[in-house]
Tab-separated table of C-alpha atoms in Angstrom:
chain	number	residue	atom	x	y	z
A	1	UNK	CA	-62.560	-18.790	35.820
A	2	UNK	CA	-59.998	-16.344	35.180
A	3	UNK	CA	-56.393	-16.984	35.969
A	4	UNK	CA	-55.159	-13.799	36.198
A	5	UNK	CA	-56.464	-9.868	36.390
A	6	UNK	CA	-53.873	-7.687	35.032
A	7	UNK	CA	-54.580	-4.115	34.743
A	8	UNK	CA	-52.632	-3.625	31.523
A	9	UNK	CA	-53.375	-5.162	27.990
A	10	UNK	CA	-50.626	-7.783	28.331
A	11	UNK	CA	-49.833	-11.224	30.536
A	12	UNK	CA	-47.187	-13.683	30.208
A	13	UNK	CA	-48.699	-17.161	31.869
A	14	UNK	CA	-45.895	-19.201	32.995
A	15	UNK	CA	-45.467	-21.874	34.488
A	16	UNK	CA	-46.600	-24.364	31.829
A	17	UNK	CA	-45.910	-27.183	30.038
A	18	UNK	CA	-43.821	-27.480	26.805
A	19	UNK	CA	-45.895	-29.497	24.040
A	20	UNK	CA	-49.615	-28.818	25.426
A	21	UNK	CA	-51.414	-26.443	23.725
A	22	UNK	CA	-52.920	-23.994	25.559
A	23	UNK	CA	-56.304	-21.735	24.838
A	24	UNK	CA	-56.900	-18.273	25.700
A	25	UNK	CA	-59.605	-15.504	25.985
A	26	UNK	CA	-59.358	-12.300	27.321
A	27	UNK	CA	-62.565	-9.793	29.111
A	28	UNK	CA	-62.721	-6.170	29.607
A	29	UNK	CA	-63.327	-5.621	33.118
A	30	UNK	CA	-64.590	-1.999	34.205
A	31	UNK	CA	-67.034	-1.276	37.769
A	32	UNK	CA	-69.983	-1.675	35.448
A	33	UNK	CA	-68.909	-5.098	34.886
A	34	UNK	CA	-67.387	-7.632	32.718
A	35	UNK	CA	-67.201	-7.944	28.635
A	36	UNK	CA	-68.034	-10.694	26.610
A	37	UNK	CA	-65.041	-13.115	26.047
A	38	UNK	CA	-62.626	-12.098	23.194
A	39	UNK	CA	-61.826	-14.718	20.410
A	40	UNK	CA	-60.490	-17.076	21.800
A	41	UNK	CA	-56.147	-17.759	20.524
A	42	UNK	CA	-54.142	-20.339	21.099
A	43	UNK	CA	-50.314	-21.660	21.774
A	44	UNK	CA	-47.818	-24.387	22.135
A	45	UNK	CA	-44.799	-23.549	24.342
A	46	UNK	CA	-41.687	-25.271	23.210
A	47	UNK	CA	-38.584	-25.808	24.763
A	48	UNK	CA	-35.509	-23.266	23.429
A	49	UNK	CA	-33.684	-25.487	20.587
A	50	UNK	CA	-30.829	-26.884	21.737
A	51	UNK	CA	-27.194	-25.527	20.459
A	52	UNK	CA	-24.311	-26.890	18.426
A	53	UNK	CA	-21.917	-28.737	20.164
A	54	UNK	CA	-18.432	-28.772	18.722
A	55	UNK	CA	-15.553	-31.062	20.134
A	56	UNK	CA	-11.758	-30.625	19.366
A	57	UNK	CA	-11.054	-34.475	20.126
A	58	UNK	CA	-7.738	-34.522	21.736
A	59	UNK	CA	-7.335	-30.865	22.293
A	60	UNK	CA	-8.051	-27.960	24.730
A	61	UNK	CA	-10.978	-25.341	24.029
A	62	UNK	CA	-9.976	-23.265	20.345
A	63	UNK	CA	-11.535	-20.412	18.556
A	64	UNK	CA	-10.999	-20.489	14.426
A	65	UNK	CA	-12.642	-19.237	12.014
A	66	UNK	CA	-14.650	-16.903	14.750
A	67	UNK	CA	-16.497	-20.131	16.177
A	68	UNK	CA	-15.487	-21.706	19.573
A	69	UNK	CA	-15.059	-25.460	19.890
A	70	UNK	CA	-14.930	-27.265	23.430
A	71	UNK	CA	-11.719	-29.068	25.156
A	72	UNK	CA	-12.279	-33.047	24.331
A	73	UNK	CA	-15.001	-34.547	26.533
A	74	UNK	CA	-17.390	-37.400	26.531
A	75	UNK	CA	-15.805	-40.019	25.381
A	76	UNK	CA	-15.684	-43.643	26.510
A	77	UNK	CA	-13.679	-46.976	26.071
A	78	UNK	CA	-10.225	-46.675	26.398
A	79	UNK	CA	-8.209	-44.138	23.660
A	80	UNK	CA	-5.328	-42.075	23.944
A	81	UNK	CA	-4.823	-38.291	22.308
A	82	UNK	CA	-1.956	-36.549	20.662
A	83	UNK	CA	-1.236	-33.380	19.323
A	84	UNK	CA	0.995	-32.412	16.107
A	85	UNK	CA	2.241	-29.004	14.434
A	86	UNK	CA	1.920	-30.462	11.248
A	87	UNK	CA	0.342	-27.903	8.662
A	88	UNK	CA	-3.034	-29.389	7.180
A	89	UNK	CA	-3.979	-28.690	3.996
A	90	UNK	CA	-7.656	-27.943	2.614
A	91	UNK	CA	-9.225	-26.149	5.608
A	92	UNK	CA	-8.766	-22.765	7.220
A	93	UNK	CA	-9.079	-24.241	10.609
A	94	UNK	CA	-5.645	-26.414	10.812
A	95	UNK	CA	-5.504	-26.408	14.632
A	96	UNK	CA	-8.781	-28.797	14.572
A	97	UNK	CA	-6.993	-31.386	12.885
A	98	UNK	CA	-3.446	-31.060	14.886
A	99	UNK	CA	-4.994	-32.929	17.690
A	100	UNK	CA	-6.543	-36.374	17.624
A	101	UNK	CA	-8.240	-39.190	20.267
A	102	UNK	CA	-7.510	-42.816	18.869
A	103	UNK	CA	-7.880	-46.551	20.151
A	104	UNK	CA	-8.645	-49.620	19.040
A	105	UNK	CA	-12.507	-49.193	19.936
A	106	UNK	CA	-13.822	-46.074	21.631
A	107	UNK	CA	-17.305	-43.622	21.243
A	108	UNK	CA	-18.558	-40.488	22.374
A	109	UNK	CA	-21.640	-40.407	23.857
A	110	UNK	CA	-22.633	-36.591	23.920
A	111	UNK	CA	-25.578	-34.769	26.079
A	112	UNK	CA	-27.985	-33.692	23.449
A	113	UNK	CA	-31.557	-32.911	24.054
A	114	UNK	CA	-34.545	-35.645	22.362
A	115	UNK	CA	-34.701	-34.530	18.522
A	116	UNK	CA	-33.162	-34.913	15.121
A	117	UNK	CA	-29.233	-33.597	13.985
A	118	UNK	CA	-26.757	-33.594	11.918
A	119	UNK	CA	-22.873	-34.565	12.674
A	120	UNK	CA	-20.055	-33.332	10.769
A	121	UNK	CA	-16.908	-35.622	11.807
A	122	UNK	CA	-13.452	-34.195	10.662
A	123	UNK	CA	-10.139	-36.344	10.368
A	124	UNK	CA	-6.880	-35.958	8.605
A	125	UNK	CA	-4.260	-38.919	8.906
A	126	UNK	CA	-1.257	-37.341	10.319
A	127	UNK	CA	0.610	-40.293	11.432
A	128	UNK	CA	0.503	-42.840	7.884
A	129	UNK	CA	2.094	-41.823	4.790
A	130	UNK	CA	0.393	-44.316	2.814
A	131	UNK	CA	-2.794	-45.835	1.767
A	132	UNK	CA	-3.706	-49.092	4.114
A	133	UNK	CA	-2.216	-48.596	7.244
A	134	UNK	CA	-5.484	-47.240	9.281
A	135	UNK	CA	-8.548	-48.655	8.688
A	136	UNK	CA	-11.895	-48.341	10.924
A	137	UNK	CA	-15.658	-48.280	10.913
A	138	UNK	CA	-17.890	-45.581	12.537
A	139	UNK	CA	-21.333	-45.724	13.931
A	140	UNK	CA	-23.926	-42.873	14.670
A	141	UNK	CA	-26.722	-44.280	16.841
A	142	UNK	CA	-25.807	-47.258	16.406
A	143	UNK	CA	-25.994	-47.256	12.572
A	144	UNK	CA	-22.927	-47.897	10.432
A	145	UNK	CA	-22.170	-44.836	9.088
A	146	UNK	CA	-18.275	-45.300	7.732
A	147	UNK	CA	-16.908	-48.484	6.920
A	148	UNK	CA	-13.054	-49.719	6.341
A	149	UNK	CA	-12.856	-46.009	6.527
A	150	UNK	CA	-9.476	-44.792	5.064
A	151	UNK	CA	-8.535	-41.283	5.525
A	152	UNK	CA	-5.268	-41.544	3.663
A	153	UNK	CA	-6.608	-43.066	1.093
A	154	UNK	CA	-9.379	-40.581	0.381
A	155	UNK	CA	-7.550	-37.025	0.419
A	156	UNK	CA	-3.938	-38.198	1.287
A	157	UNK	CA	-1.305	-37.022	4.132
A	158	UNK	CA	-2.336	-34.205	6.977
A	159	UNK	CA	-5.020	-33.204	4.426
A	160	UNK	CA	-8.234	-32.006	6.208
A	161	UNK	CA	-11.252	-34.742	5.568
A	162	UNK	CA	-15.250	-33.548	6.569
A	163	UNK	CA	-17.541	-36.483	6.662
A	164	UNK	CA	-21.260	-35.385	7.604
A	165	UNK	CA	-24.127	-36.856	8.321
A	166	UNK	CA	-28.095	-35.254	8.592
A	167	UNK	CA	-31.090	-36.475	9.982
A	168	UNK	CA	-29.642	-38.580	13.103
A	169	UNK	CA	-32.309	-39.172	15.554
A	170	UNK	CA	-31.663	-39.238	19.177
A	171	UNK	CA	-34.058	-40.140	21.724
A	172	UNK	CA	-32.536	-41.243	24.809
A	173	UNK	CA	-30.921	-37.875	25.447
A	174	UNK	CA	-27.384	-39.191	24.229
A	175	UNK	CA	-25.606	-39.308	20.680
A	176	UNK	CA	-23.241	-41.730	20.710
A	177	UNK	CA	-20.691	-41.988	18.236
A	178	UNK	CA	-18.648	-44.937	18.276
A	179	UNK	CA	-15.431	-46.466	16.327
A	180	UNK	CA	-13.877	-49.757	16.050
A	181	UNK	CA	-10.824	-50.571	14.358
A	182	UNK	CA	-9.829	-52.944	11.383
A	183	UNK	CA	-6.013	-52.054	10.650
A	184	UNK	CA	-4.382	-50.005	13.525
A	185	UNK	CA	-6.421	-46.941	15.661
A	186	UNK	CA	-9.325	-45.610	14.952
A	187	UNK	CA	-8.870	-42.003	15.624
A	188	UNK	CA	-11.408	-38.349	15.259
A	189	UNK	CA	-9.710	-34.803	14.753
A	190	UNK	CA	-12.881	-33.040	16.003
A	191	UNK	CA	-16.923	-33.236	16.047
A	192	UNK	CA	-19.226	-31.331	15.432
A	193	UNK	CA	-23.698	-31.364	16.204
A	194	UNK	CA	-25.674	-29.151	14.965
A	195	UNK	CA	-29.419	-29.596	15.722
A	196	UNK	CA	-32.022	-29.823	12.979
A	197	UNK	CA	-34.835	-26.859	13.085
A	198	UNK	CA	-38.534	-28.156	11.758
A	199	UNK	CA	-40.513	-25.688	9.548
A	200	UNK	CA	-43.949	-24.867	11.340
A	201	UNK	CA	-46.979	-23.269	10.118
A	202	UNK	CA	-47.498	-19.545	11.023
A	203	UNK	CA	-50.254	-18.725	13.214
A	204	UNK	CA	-53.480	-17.893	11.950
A	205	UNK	CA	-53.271	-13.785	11.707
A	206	UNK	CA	-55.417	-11.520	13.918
A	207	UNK	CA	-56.791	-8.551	14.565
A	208	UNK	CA	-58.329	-8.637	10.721
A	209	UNK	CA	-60.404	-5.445	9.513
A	210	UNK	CA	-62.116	-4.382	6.277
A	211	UNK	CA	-62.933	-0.697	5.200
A	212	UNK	CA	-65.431	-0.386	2.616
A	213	UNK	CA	-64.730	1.969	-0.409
A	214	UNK	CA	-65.876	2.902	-3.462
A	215	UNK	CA	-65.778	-0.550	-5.352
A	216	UNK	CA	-63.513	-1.960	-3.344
A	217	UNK	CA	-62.536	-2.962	0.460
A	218	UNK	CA	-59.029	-2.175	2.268
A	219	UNK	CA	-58.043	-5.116	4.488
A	220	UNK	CA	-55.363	-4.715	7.357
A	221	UNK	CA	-54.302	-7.701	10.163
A	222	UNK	CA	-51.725	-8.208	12.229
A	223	UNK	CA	-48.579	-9.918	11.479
A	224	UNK	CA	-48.457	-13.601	11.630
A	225	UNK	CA	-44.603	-14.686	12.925
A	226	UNK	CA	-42.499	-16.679	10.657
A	227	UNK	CA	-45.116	-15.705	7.528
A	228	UNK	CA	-43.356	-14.877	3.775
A	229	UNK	CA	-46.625	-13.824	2.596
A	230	UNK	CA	-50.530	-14.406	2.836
A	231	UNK	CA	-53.174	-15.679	0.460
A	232	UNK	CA	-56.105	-13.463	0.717
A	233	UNK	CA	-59.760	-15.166	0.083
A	234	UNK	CA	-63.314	-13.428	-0.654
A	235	UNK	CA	-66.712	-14.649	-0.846
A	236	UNK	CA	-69.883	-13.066	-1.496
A	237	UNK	CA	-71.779	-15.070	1.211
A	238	UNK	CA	-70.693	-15.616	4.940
A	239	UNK	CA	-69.634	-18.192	5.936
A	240	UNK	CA	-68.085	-19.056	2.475
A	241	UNK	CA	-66.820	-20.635	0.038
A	242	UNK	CA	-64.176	-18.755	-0.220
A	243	UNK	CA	-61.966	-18.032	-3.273
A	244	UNK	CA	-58.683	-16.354	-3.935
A	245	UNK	CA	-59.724	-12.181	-3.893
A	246	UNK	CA	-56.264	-12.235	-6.817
């Protein structure tokens, strides 16, 4: 039964659901009837991959470095922010790491579509002066990630500190991030999610054709999205086996 009868050579059927595959053929439909069915094709829709989110924990919206990065929001427990002028050393992006959210124990729980990412966490200690005096653990997804975490003594004073981690999966439609203390606050400069992209297999290509010549045969098809190249394979019976034509 058909599902639609457009009069061009193109249809978009919407509507659907992401994650079913779907299976297509197309007639030819003319007032001395109806074609065979075409071979048939087939696709998944997908929902659009979700986007980075960037936080600048403790601070209003910022562009640096020509990226923008979101006023603090969702976090949870109870934390306090401050700001600083301070200069930060080892980053182009100082104004990330002039603001901070800290507190004895406190998380972010951000918004994030089902799927697999990785978080980039950025500190500097612009409060200490010496090795010791702040001292925390941090979770991702409930998995120790950082523990008796020392920013000063890793890089030092108001130096800029990147600590990232791939292949966090969320499935509850939240990443939480959470800290807890051990000396003093546990505090964040900014943070940063970046979804993870899967590698899929191109489509099988279509619309092939073969031109006989003398002693040899010119093949054409269409493009296949997302191919780097193609393996070509010949046989001299139908059906196959086939073996590279190289």
């Amino acid at each position: 039964t058909p599902i639609a009868s457009p009069t061009s050579n193109g249809y978009t059927d919407s509507g659907l659901t992401n994650g079913t595959p779907y299976f297509y053929v197309v007639s030819a439909v003319d007032s001395a009837g109806e074609s065979g069915n075409s071979a048939q094709v087939s696709a998944t829709p997908q929902a659009p991959a979700a986007g980075s989110v960037r936080i600048n924990s403790g601070g209003p919206q910022v562009t640096t470095s020509g990226v923008v990065w979101g006023a603090d929001q969702y976090s949870t427990g109870t934390s306090s922010t401050a700001t600083s002028s301070i200069a930060i050393a080892g980053t182009p992006d100082q104004v990330l790491y002039q603001s901070e959210r800290y507190g004895t124990t406190f998380a972010y729980q951000i918004p994030v579509p089902a799927g697999a990412y990785t978080v980039k966490l950025l500190f500097a200690e612009i409060y200490w002066t010496s090795a010791g005096r702040r001292v925390f653990n941090v979770d991702v997804e409930g998995q120790a990630q950082l523990t008796n975490f020392d920013i000063y003594a890793l890089v030092g004073y108001a130096t800029a500190l990147v600590e990232t981690f791939p292949n966090i999966t969320v499935n509850d439609g939240f990443l939480t991030v959470s800290f807890t203390t051990s000396v003093d606050n546990a505090k964040i400069s900014a943070i940063e999610v970046d979804p993870q992209t899967t590698a899929t297999v191109p489509p099988t290509p279509t619309g092939v054709t073969a031109t006989a010549g003398n002693a040899q045969v010119a093949l054409a098809w269409s493009a296949s999205s997302g191919a780097t190249s193609y393996n070509v394979k010949r046989s001299t019976a139908s059906g196959g086996p086939y073996s590279s034509a190289d």
